[in-house]
Amino acid sequence: MPVFYGKEITSPLMLGTAQYPSPAILAEAFRASHAGIATVSLRREGGEGAAFHQLIRELNVAVLPNTAGCHGVKEAVTTAHMAREFFDTPWIKLEVIGDHDTLQPDVVALIEAARILCSEGFEVFPYCTEDLSICERLLDAGCKVLMPWGAPIGSGRGLNNIYGLKTLRAHYPDVPLVVDAGIGLPSHAAQAMELGYDAVLLNTAVAKAGDPVAMARAMALAIEAGALARAADPIEARDMASPSTPLMGMAVLA
């Protein structure tokens, strides 16, 4: 199971809490997913009030508040301070959005905000790209987890840059890595785990599915399968065929 900032999590699936048809379906989807972490937007909490907060508590999973919707350093840092006070946790999923259409991170502002928050005792989970130089600077800023995107948030496109994600995993074998955003199908989640990632964070793929509860269960099974496949040391892809049946002992025809 993944370990983030010294805390072992019960499942590699991290699930968001937005966009569900109803609070009851949200709770049922979480039970079906066996998710180890619930991500929560402070903005959403502000609109839902005490009832939503109580619902999150009843999920009985670790809570990771985020700075979703923030577009600058000051806004993200202020939101993180509010989240720490409200949720009583040093954890923060740090999002600083740079582009309105793709919701791609503003990596310059992200690094600066991460440096400030880490110096103030936050345990930062930065939503970033798979760029090695950016990730190195986030680690230098004090982050001990990296959360590169698979594809734009809510797009359901899966893993757009397999090479980049594989390179990041190889470059940082001991850093907890989470694929965050872009997951649309269970096969995408399984693929992330097969690459050796420690966890997958998703929301839209479950919340907006025709049957969120069934999709939550499917994601849980896919992540388990991907992790087992990685641990099993899968064969390497080949350009040529390799017969599975031995040639020795075959009949010799006259």
mmCIF file of N, CA and C in Angstrom, residues 88-178:
data_model
loop_
_atom_site.group_PDB
_atom_site.id
_atom_site.type_symbol
_atom_site.label_atom_id
_atom_site.label_comp_id
_atom_site.label_asym_id
_atom_site.label_seq_id
_atom_site.Cartn_x
_atom_site.Cartn_y
_atom_site.Cartn_z
ATOM 1 N N ASP A 88 -8.225 20.331 9.629
ATOM 2 C CA ASP A 88 -7.279 19.925 10.674
ATOM 3 C C ASP A 88 -6.277 18.900 10.148
ATOM 4 N N THR A 89 -5.641 19.206 9.016
ATOM 5 C CA THR A 89 -4.625 18.329 8.438
ATOM 6 C C THR A 89 -3.551 19.174 7.760
ATOM 7 N N PRO A 90 -2.293 18.741 7.833
ATOM 8 C CA PRO A 90 -1.242 19.446 7.103
ATOM 9 C C PRO A 90 -1.201 19.075 5.621
ATOM 10 N N TRP A 91 -1.967 18.057 5.222
ATOM 11 C CA TRP A 91 -1.984 17.635 3.824
ATOM 12 C C TRP A 91 -2.693 18.675 2.958
ATOM 13 N N ILE A 92 -2.165 18.916 1.785
ATOM 14 C CA ILE A 92 -2.834 19.756 0.817
ATOM 15 C C ILE A 92 -2.468 19.316 -0.595
ATOM 16 N N LYS A 93 -3.486 19.081 -1.405
ATOM 17 C CA LYS A 93 -3.254 18.851 -2.827
ATOM 18 C C LYS A 93 -3.183 20.221 -3.480
ATOM 19 N N LEU A 94 -2.011 20.567 -3.958
ATOM 20 C CA LEU A 94 -1.760 21.908 -4.454
ATOM 21 C C LEU A 94 -2.012 21.986 -5.953
ATOM 22 N N GLU A 95 -3.030 22.747 -6.325
ATOM 23 C CA GLU A 95 -3.342 23.017 -7.728
ATOM 24 C C GLU A 95 -3.210 24.520 -7.970
ATOM 25 N N VAL A 96 -2.423 24.875 -8.974
ATOM 26 C CA VAL A 96 -2.365 26.260 -9.448
ATOM 27 C C VAL A 96 -2.554 26.186 -10.959
ATOM 28 N N ILE A 97 -3.718 26.549 -11.416
ATOM 29 C CA ILE A 97 -4.086 26.361 -12.817
ATOM 30 C C ILE A 97 -3.541 27.503 -13.678
ATOM 31 N N GLY A 98 -2.974 27.125 -14.831
ATOM 32 C CA GLY A 98 -2.390 28.119 -15.715
ATOM 33 C C GLY A 98 -3.160 28.342 -16.999
ATOM 34 N N ASP A 99 -3.973 27.365 -17.414
ATOM 35 C CA ASP A 99 -4.693 27.482 -18.676
ATOM 36 C C ASP A 99 -6.150 27.093 -18.459
ATOM 37 N N HIS A 100 -7.055 27.955 -18.894
ATOM 38 C CA HIS A 100 -8.478 27.730 -18.636
ATOM 39 C C HIS A 100 -9.034 26.546 -19.421
ATOM 40 N N ASP A 101 -8.521 26.311 -20.623
ATOM 41 C CA ASP A 101 -9.078 25.261 -21.471
ATOM 42 C C ASP A 101 -8.598 23.870 -21.087
ATOM 43 N N THR A 102 -7.302 23.723 -20.850
ATOM 44 C CA THR A 102 -6.741 22.411 -20.528
ATOM 45 C C THR A 102 -6.604 22.178 -19.025
ATOM 46 N N LEU A 103 -6.750 23.240 -18.228
ATOM 47 C CA LEU A 103 -6.516 23.161 -16.779
ATOM 48 C C LEU A 103 -5.105 22.664 -16.474
ATOM 49 N N GLN A 104 -4.187 22.943 -17.385
ATOM 50 C CA GLN A 104 -2.785 22.580 -17.159
ATOM 51 C C GLN A 104 -2.219 23.411 -16.015
ATOM 52 N N PRO A 105 -1.371 22.812 -15.176
ATOM 53 C CA PRO A 105 -0.794 23.572 -14.069
ATOM 54 C C PRO A 105 0.090 24.712 -14.547
ATOM 55 N N ASP A 106 0.060 25.803 -13.803
ATOM 56 C CA ASP A 106 1.041 26.873 -13.958
ATOM 57 C C ASP A 106 2.250 26.447 -13.127
ATOM 58 N N VAL A 107 3.215 25.823 -13.785
ATOM 59 C CA VAL A 107 4.285 25.168 -13.029
ATOM 60 C C VAL A 107 5.194 26.161 -12.308
ATOM 61 N N VAL A 108 5.349 27.367 -12.847
ATOM 62 C CA VAL A 108 6.175 28.373 -12.176
ATOM 63 C C VAL A 108 5.521 28.778 -10.858
ATOM 64 N N ALA A 109 4.231 29.104 -10.919
ATOM 65 C CA ALA A 109 3.506 29.465 -9.703
ATOM 66 C C ALA A 109 3.392 28.277 -8.753
ATOM 67 N N LEU A 110 3.259 27.083 -9.312
ATOM 68 C CA LEU A 110 3.156 25.872 -8.494
ATOM 69 C C LEU A 110 4.396 25.682 -7.631
ATOM 70 N N ILE A 111 5.565 25.844 -8.232
ATOM 71 C CA ILE A 111 6.815 25.671 -7.489
ATOM 72 C C ILE A 111 6.923 26.703 -6.376
ATOM 73 N N GLU A 112 6.578 27.953 -6.680
ATOM 74 C CA GLU A 112 6.649 29.002 -5.674
ATOM 75 C C GLU A 112 5.673 28.744 -4.524
ATOM 76 N N ALA A 113 4.446 28.357 -4.851
ATOM 77 C CA ALA A 113 3.465 28.065 -3.805
ATOM 78 C C ALA A 113 3.888 26.860 -2.973
ATOM 79 N N ALA A 114 4.445 25.852 -3.628
ATOM 80 C CA ALA A 114 4.920 24.666 -2.903
ATOM 81 C C ALA A 114 6.033 25.031 -1.934
ATOM 82 N N ARG A 115 6.944 25.892 -2.377
ATOM 83 C CA ARG A 115 8.053 26.303 -1.508
ATOM 84 C C ARG A 115 7.526 27.021 -0.265
ATOM 85 N N ILE A 116 6.558 27.891 -0.449
ATOM 86 C CA ILE A 116 5.983 28.626 0.680
ATOM 87 C C ILE A 116 5.282 27.661 1.638
ATOM 88 N N LEU A 117 4.451 26.802 1.102
ATOM 89 C CA LEU A 117 3.660 25.914 1.951
ATOM 90 C C LEU A 117 4.528 24.894 2.680
ATOM 91 N N CYS A 118 5.515 24.339 1.990
ATOM 92 C CA CYS A 118 6.413 23.378 2.649
ATOM 93 C C CYS A 118 7.175 24.051 3.795
ATOM 94 N N SER A 119 7.561 25.300 3.614
ATOM 95 C CA SER A 119 8.291 26.019 4.670
ATOM 96 C C SER A 119 7.395 26.304 5.864
ATOM 97 N N GLU A 120 6.082 26.260 5.634
ATOM 98 C CA GLU A 120 5.124 26.514 6.708
ATOM 99 C C GLU A 120 4.576 25.232 7.330
ATOM 100 N N GLY A 121 5.176 24.105 6.984
ATOM 101 C CA GLY A 121 4.798 22.848 7.620
ATOM 102 C C GLY A 121 3.732 22.053 6.905
ATOM 103 N N PHE A 122 3.298 22.494 5.741
ATOM 104 C CA PHE A 122 2.332 21.707 4.973
ATOM 105 C C PHE A 122 3.010 20.485 4.355
ATOM 106 N N GLU A 123 2.240 19.448 4.149
ATOM 107 C CA GLU A 123 2.690 18.258 3.428
ATOM 108 C C GLU A 123 1.988 18.275 2.077
ATOM 109 N N VAL A 124 2.752 18.693 1.077
ATOM 110 C CA VAL A 124 2.174 19.114 -0.199
ATOM 111 C C VAL A 124 2.148 17.976 -1.215
ATOM 112 N N PHE A 125 0.987 17.819 -1.859
ATOM 113 C CA PHE A 125 0.790 16.890 -2.972
ATOM 114 C C PHE A 125 0.588 17.757 -4.225
ATOM 115 N N PRO A 126 1.637 18.034 -4.997
ATOM 116 C CA PRO A 126 1.490 18.974 -6.106
ATOM 117 C C PRO A 126 0.938 18.323 -7.374
ATOM 118 N N TYR A 127 -0.108 18.922 -7.919
ATOM 119 C CA TYR A 127 -0.649 18.522 -9.225
ATOM 120 C C TYR A 127 0.233 19.169 -10.287
ATOM 121 N N CYS A 128 0.987 18.339 -11.017
ATOM 122 C CA CYS A 128 2.027 18.847 -11.900
ATOM 123 C C CYS A 128 1.986 18.127 -13.248
ATOM 124 N N THR A 129 2.905 18.481 -14.107
ATOM 125 C CA THR A 129 3.101 17.745 -15.352
ATOM 126 C C THR A 129 4.180 16.684 -15.116
ATOM 127 N N GLU A 130 4.479 15.901 -16.154
ATOM 128 C CA GLU A 130 5.485 14.845 -16.033
ATOM 129 C C GLU A 130 6.886 15.339 -16.375
ATOM 130 N N ASP A 131 7.065 16.651 -16.487
ATOM 131 C CA ASP A 131 8.361 17.245 -16.822
ATOM 132 C C ASP A 131 9.373 17.005 -15.691
ATOM 133 N N LEU A 132 10.505 16.389 -16.028
ATOM 134 C CA LEU A 132 11.492 16.033 -15.006
ATOM 135 C C LEU A 132 12.062 17.259 -14.299
ATOM 136 N N SER A 133 12.330 18.311 -15.030
ATOM 137 C CA SER A 133 12.937 19.492 -14.414
ATOM 138 C C SER A 133 11.970 20.158 -13.439
ATOM 139 N N ILE A 134 10.685 20.175 -13.783
ATOM 140 C CA ILE A 134 9.680 20.731 -12.879
ATOM 141 C C ILE A 134 9.567 19.872 -11.627
ATOM 142 N N CYS A 135 9.531 18.572 -11.816
ATOM 143 C CA CYS A 135 9.425 17.660 -10.672
ATOM 144 C C CYS A 135 10.632 17.781 -9.752
ATOM 145 N N GLU A 136 11.805 17.954 -10.318
ATOM 146 C CA GLU A 136 13.015 18.120 -9.504
ATOM 147 C C GLU A 136 12.908 19.371 -8.644
ATOM 148 N N ARG A 137 12.389 20.437 -9.200
ATOM 149 C CA ARG A 137 12.245 21.683 -8.442
ATOM 150 C C ARG A 137 11.179 21.562 -7.356
ATOM 151 N N LEU A 138 10.140 20.782 -7.623
ATOM 152 C CA LEU A 138 9.130 20.562 -6.594
ATOM 153 C C LEU A 138 9.705 19.762 -5.423
ATOM 154 N N LEU A 139 10.535 18.787 -5.729
ATOM 155 C CA LEU A 139 11.195 18.030 -4.666
ATOM 156 C C LEU A 139 12.157 18.914 -3.887
ATOM 157 N N ASP A 140 12.883 19.747 -4.600
ATOM 158 C CA ASP A 140 13.794 20.685 -3.935
ATOM 159 C C ASP A 140 13.031 21.654 -3.034
ATOM 160 N N ALA A 141 11.798 21.979 -3.422
ATOM 161 C CA ALA A 141 10.984 22.897 -2.625
ATOM 162 C C ALA A 141 10.481 22.255 -1.334
ATOM 163 N N GLY A 142 10.578 20.925 -1.246
ATOM 164 C CA GLY A 142 10.165 20.224 -0.034
ATOM 165 C C GLY A 142 9.064 19.211 -0.222
ATOM 166 N N CYS A 143 8.530 19.078 -1.445
ATOM 167 C CA CYS A 143 7.486 18.075 -1.684
ATOM 168 C C CYS A 143 8.077 16.670 -1.599
ATOM 169 N N LYS A 144 7.339 15.744 -1.044
ATOM 170 C CA LYS A 144 7.783 14.355 -0.938
ATOM 171 C C LYS A 144 6.858 13.408 -1.707
ATOM 172 N N VAL A 145 5.934 13.978 -2.471
ATOM 173 C CA VAL A 145 5.025 13.245 -3.346
ATOM 174 C C VAL A 145 4.893 14.060 -4.624
ATOM 175 N N LEU A 146 4.753 13.378 -5.761
ATOM 176 C CA LEU A 146 4.501 14.065 -7.028
ATOM 177 C C LEU A 146 3.232 13.497 -7.646
ATOM 178 N N MET A 147 2.432 14.383 -8.252
ATOM 179 C CA MET A 147 1.162 13.959 -8.837
ATOM 180 C C MET A 147 1.059 14.452 -10.277
ATOM 181 N N PRO A 148 1.777 13.807 -11.208
ATOM 182 C CA PRO A 148 1.697 14.230 -12.611
ATOM 183 C C PRO A 148 0.355 13.867 -13.235
ATOM 184 N N TRP A 149 -0.083 14.722 -14.145
ATOM 185 C CA TRP A 149 -1.360 14.438 -14.806
ATOM 186 C C TRP A 149 -1.220 13.337 -15.840
ATOM 187 N N GLY A 150 -2.297 12.601 -16.059
ATOM 188 C CA GLY A 150 -2.338 11.649 -17.155
ATOM 189 C C GLY A 150 -2.813 12.334 -18.416
ATOM 190 N N ALA A 151 -3.796 13.216 -18.254
ATOM 191 C CA ALA A 151 -4.381 14.006 -19.328
ATOM 192 C C ALA A 151 -5.135 15.147 -18.644
ATOM 193 N N PRO A 152 -5.656 16.121 -19.416
ATOM 194 C CA PRO A 152 -6.400 17.214 -18.792
ATOM 195 C C PRO A 152 -7.530 16.723 -17.887
ATOM 196 N N ILE A 153 -7.746 17.456 -16.810
ATOM 197 C CA ILE A 153 -8.767 17.111 -15.821
ATOM 198 C C ILE A 153 -10.124 16.903 -16.486
ATOM 199 N N GLY A 154 -10.752 15.788 -16.185
ATOM 200 C CA GLY A 154 -12.091 15.525 -16.682
ATOM 201 C C GLY A 154 -12.183 15.102 -18.130
ATOM 202 N N SER A 155 -11.031 14.975 -18.813
ATOM 203 C CA SER A 155 -11.059 14.662 -20.242
ATOM 204 C C SER A 155 -11.317 13.186 -20.527
ATOM 205 N N GLY A 156 -10.938 12.304 -19.600
ATOM 206 C CA GLY A 156 -11.120 10.872 -19.802
ATOM 207 C C GLY A 156 -10.240 10.283 -20.889
ATOM 208 N N ARG A 157 -9.159 10.974 -21.233
ATOM 209 C CA ARG A 157 -8.297 10.527 -22.332
ATOM 210 C C ARG A 157 -7.269 9.484 -21.907
ATOM 211 N N GLY A 158 -7.120 9.248 -20.626
ATOM 212 C CA GLY A 158 -6.147 8.257 -20.173
ATOM 213 C C GLY A 158 -4.761 8.848 -20.037
ATOM 214 N N LEU A 159 -3.750 8.046 -20.359
ATOM 215 C CA LEU A 159 -2.358 8.474 -20.189
ATOM 216 C C LEU A 159 -1.826 8.986 -21.527
ATOM 217 N N ASN A 160 -1.750 10.298 -21.666
ATOM 218 C CA ASN A 160 -1.351 10.902 -22.939
ATOM 219 C C ASN A 160 0.127 10.723 -23.255
ATOM 220 N N ASN A 161 0.959 10.652 -22.232
ATOM 221 C CA ASN A 161 2.409 10.603 -22.445
ATOM 222 C C ASN A 161 2.998 9.432 -21.671
ATOM 223 N N ILE A 162 2.863 8.256 -22.228
ATOM 224 C CA ILE A 162 3.371 7.051 -21.570
ATOM 225 C C ILE A 162 4.884 7.150 -21.358
ATOM 226 N N TYR A 163 5.584 7.613 -22.367
ATOM 227 C CA TYR A 163 7.044 7.712 -22.256
ATOM 228 C C TYR A 163 7.432 8.631 -21.103
ATOM 229 N N GLY A 164 6.784 9.780 -21.023
ATOM 230 C CA GLY A 164 7.115 10.717 -19.958
ATOM 231 C C GLY A 164 6.830 10.159 -18.579
ATOM 232 N N LEU A 165 5.710 9.470 -18.430
ATOM 233 C CA LEU A 165 5.362 8.889 -17.132
ATOM 234 C C LEU A 165 6.314 7.757 -16.758
ATOM 235 N N LYS A 166 6.702 6.930 -17.741
ATOM 236 C CA LYS A 166 7.665 5.860 -17.476
ATOM 237 C C LYS A 166 9.024 6.449 -17.085
ATOM 238 N N THR A 167 9.430 7.504 -17.769
ATOM 239 C CA THR A 167 10.714 8.142 -17.469
ATOM 240 C C THR A 167 10.714 8.724 -16.061
ATOM 241 N N LEU A 168 9.610 9.345 -15.685
ATOM 242 C CA LEU A 168 9.504 9.913 -14.339
ATOM 243 C C LEU A 168 9.599 8.826 -13.282
ATOM 244 N N ARG A 169 8.924 7.712 -13.517
ATOM 245 C CA ARG A 169 8.982 6.599 -12.561
ATOM 246 C C ARG A 169 10.406 6.059 -12.435
ATOM 247 N N ALA A 170 11.096 5.918 -13.580
ATOM 248 C CA ALA A 170 12.457 5.395 -13.559
ATOM 249 C C ALA A 170 13.416 6.371 -12.890
ATOM 250 N N HIS A 171 13.170 7.656 -13.072
ATOM 251 C CA HIS A 171 14.080 8.677 -12.536
ATOM 252 C C HIS A 171 13.945 8.824 -11.028
ATOM 253 N N TYR A 172 12.728 8.592 -10.519
ATOM 254 C CA TYR A 172 12.474 8.743 -9.081
ATOM 255 C C TYR A 172 11.882 7.453 -8.517
ATOM 256 N N PRO A 173 12.686 6.405 -8.421
ATOM 257 C CA PRO A 173 12.153 5.112 -7.978
ATOM 258 C C PRO A 173 11.651 5.109 -6.541
ATOM 259 N N ASP A 174 12.142 6.048 -5.720
ATOM 260 C CA ASP A 174 11.786 6.034 -4.303
ATOM 261 C C ASP A 174 10.804 7.136 -3.913
ATOM 262 N N VAL A 175 10.368 7.923 -4.868
ATOM 263 C CA VAL A 175 9.414 8.996 -4.586
ATOM 264 C C VAL A 175 7.998 8.497 -4.865
ATOM 265 N N PRO A 176 7.065 8.631 -3.924
ATOM 266 C CA PRO A 176 5.681 8.244 -4.219
ATOM 267 C C PRO A 176 5.118 9.065 -5.386
ATOM 268 N N LEU A 177 4.606 8.373 -6.393
ATOM 269 C CA LEU A 177 4.061 9.022 -7.581
ATOM 270 C C LEU A 177 2.603 8.628 -7.763
ATOM 271 N N VAL A 178 1.774 9.609 -8.088
ATOM 272 C CA VAL A 178 0.345 9.398 -8.267
ATOM 273 C C VAL A 178 -0.065 9.967 -9.621
#
